PDB file of C-alpha atoms in Angstrom:
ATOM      1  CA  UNK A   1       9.691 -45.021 -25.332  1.00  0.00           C
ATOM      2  CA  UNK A   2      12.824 -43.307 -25.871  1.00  0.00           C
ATOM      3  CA  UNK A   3      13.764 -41.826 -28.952  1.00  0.00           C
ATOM      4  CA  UNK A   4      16.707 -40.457 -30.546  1.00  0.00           C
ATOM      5  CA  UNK A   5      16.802 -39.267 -34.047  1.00  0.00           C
ATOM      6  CA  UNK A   6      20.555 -37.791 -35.274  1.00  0.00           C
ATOM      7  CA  UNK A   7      20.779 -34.992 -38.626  1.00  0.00           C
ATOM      8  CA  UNK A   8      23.341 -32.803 -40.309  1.00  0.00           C
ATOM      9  CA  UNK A   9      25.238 -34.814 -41.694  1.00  0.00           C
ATOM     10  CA  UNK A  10      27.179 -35.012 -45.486  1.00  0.00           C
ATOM     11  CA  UNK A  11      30.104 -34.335 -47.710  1.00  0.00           C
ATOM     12  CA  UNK A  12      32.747 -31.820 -46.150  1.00  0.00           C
ATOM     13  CA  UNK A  13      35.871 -31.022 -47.369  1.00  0.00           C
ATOM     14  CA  UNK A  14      38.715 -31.411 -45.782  1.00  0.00           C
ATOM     15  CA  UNK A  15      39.465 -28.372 -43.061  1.00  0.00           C
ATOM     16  CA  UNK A  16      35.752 -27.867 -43.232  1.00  0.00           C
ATOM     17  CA  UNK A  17      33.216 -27.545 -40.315  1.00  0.00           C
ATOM     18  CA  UNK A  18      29.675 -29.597 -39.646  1.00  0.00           C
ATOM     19  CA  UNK A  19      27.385 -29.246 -36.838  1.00  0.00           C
ATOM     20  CA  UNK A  20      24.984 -32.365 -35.864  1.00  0.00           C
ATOM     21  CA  UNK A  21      22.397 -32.482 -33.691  1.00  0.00           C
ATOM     22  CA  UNK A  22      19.960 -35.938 -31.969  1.00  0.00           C
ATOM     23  CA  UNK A  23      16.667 -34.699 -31.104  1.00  0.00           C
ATOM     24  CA  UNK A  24      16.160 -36.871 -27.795  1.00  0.00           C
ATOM     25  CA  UNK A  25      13.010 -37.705 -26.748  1.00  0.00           C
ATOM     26  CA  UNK A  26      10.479 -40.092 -24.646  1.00  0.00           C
ATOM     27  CA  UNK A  27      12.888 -40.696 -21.575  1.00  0.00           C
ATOM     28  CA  UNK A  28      15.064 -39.170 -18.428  1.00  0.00           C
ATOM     29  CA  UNK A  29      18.872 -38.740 -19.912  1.00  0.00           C
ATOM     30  CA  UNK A  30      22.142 -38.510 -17.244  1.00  0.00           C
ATOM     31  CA  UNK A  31      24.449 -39.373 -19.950  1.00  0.00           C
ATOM     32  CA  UNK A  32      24.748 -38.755 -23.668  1.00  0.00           C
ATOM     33  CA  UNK A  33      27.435 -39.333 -26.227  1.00  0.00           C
ATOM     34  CA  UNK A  34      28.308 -38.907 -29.798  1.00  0.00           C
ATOM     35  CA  UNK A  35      30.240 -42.497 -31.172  1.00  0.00           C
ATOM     36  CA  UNK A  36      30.982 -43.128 -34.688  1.00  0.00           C
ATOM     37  CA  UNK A  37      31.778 -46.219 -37.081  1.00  0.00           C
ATOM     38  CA  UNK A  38      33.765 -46.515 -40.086  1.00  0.00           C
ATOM     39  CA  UNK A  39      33.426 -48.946 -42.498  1.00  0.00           C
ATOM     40  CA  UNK A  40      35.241 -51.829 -41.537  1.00  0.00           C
ATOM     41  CA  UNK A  41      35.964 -50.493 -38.291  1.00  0.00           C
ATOM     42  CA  UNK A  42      34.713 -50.913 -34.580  1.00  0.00           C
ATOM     43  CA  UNK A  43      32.316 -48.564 -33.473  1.00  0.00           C
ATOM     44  CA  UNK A  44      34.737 -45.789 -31.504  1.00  0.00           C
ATOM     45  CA  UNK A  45      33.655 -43.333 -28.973  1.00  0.00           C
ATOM     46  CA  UNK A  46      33.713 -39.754 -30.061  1.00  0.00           C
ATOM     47  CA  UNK A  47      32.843 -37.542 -27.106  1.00  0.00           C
ATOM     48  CA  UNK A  48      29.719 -37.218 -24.410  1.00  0.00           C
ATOM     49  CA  UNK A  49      27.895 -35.187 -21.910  1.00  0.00           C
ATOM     50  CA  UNK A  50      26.805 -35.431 -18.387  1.00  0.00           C
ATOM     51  CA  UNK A  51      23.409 -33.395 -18.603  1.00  0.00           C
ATOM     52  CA  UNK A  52      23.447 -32.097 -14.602  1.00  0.00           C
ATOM     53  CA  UNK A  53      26.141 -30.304 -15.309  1.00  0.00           C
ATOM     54  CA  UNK A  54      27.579 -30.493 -19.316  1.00  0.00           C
ATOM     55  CA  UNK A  55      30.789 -32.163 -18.154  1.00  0.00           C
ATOM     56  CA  UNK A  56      32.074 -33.624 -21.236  1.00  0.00           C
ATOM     57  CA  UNK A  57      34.984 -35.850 -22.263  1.00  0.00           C
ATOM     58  CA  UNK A  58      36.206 -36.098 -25.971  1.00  0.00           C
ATOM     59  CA  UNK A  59      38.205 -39.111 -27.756  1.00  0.00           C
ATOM     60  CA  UNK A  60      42.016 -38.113 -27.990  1.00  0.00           C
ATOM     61  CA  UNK A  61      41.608 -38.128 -31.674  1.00  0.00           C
ATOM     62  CA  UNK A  62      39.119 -35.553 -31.627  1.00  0.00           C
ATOM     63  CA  UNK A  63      40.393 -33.406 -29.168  1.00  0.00           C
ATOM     64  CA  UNK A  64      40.676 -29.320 -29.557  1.00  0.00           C
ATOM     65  CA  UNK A  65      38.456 -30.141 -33.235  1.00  0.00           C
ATOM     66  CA  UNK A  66      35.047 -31.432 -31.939  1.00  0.00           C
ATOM     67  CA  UNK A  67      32.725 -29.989 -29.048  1.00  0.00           C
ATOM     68  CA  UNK A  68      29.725 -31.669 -27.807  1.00  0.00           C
ATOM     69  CA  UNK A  69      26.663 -29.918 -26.242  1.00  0.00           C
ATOM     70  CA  UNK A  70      23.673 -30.130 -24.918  1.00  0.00           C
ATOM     71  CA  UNK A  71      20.052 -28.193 -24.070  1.00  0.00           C
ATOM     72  CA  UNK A  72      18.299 -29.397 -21.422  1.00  0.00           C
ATOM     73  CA  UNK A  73      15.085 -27.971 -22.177  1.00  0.00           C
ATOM     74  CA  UNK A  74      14.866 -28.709 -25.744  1.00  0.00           C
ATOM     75  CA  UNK A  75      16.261 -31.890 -24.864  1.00  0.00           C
ATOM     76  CA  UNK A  76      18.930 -31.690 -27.780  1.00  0.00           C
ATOM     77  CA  UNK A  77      22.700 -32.500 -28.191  1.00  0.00           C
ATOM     78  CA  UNK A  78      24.802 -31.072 -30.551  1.00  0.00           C
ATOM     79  CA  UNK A  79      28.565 -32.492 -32.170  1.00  0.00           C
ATOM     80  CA  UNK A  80      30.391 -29.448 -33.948  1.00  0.00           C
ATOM     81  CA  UNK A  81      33.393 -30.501 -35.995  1.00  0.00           C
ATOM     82  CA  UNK A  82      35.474 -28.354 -37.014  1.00  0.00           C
ATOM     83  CA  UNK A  83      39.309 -28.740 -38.967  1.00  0.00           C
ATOM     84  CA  UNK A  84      37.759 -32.199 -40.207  1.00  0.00           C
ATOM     85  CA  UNK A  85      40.173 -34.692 -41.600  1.00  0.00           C
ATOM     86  CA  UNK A  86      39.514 -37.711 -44.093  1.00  0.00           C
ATOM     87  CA  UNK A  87      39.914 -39.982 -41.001  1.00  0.00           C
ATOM     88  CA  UNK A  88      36.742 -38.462 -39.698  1.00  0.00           C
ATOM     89  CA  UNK A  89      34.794 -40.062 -42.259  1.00  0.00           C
ATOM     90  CA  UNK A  90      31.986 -42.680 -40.492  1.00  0.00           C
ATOM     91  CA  UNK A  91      28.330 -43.139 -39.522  1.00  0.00           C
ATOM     92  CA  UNK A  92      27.742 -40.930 -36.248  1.00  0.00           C
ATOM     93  CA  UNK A  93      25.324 -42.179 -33.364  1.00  0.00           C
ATOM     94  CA  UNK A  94      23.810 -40.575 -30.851  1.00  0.00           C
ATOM     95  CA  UNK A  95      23.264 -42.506 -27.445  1.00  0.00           C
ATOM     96  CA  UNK A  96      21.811 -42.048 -24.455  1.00  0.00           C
ATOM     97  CA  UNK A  97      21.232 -43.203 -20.685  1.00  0.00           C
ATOM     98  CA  UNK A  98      19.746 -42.514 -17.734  1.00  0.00           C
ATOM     99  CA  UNK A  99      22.875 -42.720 -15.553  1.00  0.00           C
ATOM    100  CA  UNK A 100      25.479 -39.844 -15.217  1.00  0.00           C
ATOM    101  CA  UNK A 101      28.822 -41.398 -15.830  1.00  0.00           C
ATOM    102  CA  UNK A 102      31.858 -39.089 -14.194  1.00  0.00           C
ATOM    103  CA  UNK A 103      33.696 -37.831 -17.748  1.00  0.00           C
ATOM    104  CA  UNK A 104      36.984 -39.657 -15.765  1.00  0.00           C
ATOM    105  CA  UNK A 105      35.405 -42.961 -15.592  1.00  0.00           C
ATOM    106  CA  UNK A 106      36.029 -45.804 -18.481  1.00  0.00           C
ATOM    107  CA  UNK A 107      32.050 -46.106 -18.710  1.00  0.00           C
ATOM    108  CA  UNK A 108      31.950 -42.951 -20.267  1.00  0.00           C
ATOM    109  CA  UNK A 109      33.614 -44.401 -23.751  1.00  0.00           C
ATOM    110  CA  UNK A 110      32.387 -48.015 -23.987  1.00  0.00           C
ATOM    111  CA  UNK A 111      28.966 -48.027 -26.248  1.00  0.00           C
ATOM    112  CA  UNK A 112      27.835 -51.009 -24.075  1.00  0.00           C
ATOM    113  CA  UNK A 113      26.812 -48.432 -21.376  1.00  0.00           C
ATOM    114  CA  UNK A 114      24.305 -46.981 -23.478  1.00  0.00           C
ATOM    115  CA  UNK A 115      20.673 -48.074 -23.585  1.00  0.00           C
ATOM    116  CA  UNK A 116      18.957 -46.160 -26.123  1.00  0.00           C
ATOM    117  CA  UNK A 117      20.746 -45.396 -30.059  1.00  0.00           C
ATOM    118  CA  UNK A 118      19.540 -42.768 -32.652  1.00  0.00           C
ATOM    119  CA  UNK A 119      20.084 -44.839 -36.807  1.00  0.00           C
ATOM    120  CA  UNK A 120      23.288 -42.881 -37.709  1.00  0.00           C
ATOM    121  CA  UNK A 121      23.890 -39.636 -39.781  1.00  0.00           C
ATOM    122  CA  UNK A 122      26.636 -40.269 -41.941  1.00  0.00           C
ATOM    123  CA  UNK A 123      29.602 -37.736 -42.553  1.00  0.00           C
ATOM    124  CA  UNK A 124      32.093 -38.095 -45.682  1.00  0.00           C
ATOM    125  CA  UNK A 125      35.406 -35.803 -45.378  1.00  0.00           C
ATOM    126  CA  UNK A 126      37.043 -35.626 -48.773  1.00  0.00           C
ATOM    127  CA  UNK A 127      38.177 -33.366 -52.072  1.00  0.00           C
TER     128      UNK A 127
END
């Protein structure tokens, strides 16, 4: 049974940095991605991973800030946020599948490709 199980999260300030990591476990993984959900708000993809080869592809708002990562052997993946603004503020999942999505295709981004969801670390930006 797969497992995924997100931590590091809490209170930043704005400009500050935070590092999450989901602990994967119990399964085979091509794909894995990082998606978010404010209050109020759809669920939004944040960024992901194609474990073969660590192609990655990032949301446009998070761009140049955020870097996802993963280790294969450990069987982790990491989100490190950096310059993080008020906006950033949301619940952060951790997904997973066993299919290796090309970082230029659209199935990359929409949660309904995902099969398997960690419960959600959640990160507060303010002063």
């Amino acid at each position: 049974q797969v497992h995924l199980v997100e931590s590091g999260g809490g209170l930043v300030q704005p400009g500050g940095s935070l590092r999450l990591s989901c602990a994967l476990s119990g399964g085979t993984f091509g794909t894995t991605a990082w998606f978010r959900q404010a209050p109020g708000k759809e669920r939004e993809f944040v960024g992901s991973i194609r474990w073969f080869d660590a192609n990655t592809r990032y949301a446009d708002s998070v761009k140049g800030r955020f870097t996802v990562s993963r280790e294969r052997f450990k069987k982790t993946m990491a989100l490190e946020m950096n310059n993080l603004k008020p906006e950033d503020t949301a619940v952060y999942y951790c997904a997973a599948t066993p299919r290796s999505y090309n970082s230029g295709s659209s199935y990359v981004s929409d949660h309904a490709n995902y099969d398997n969801w960690g419960q959600g670390t959640q990160v507060t930006v303010s002063s």
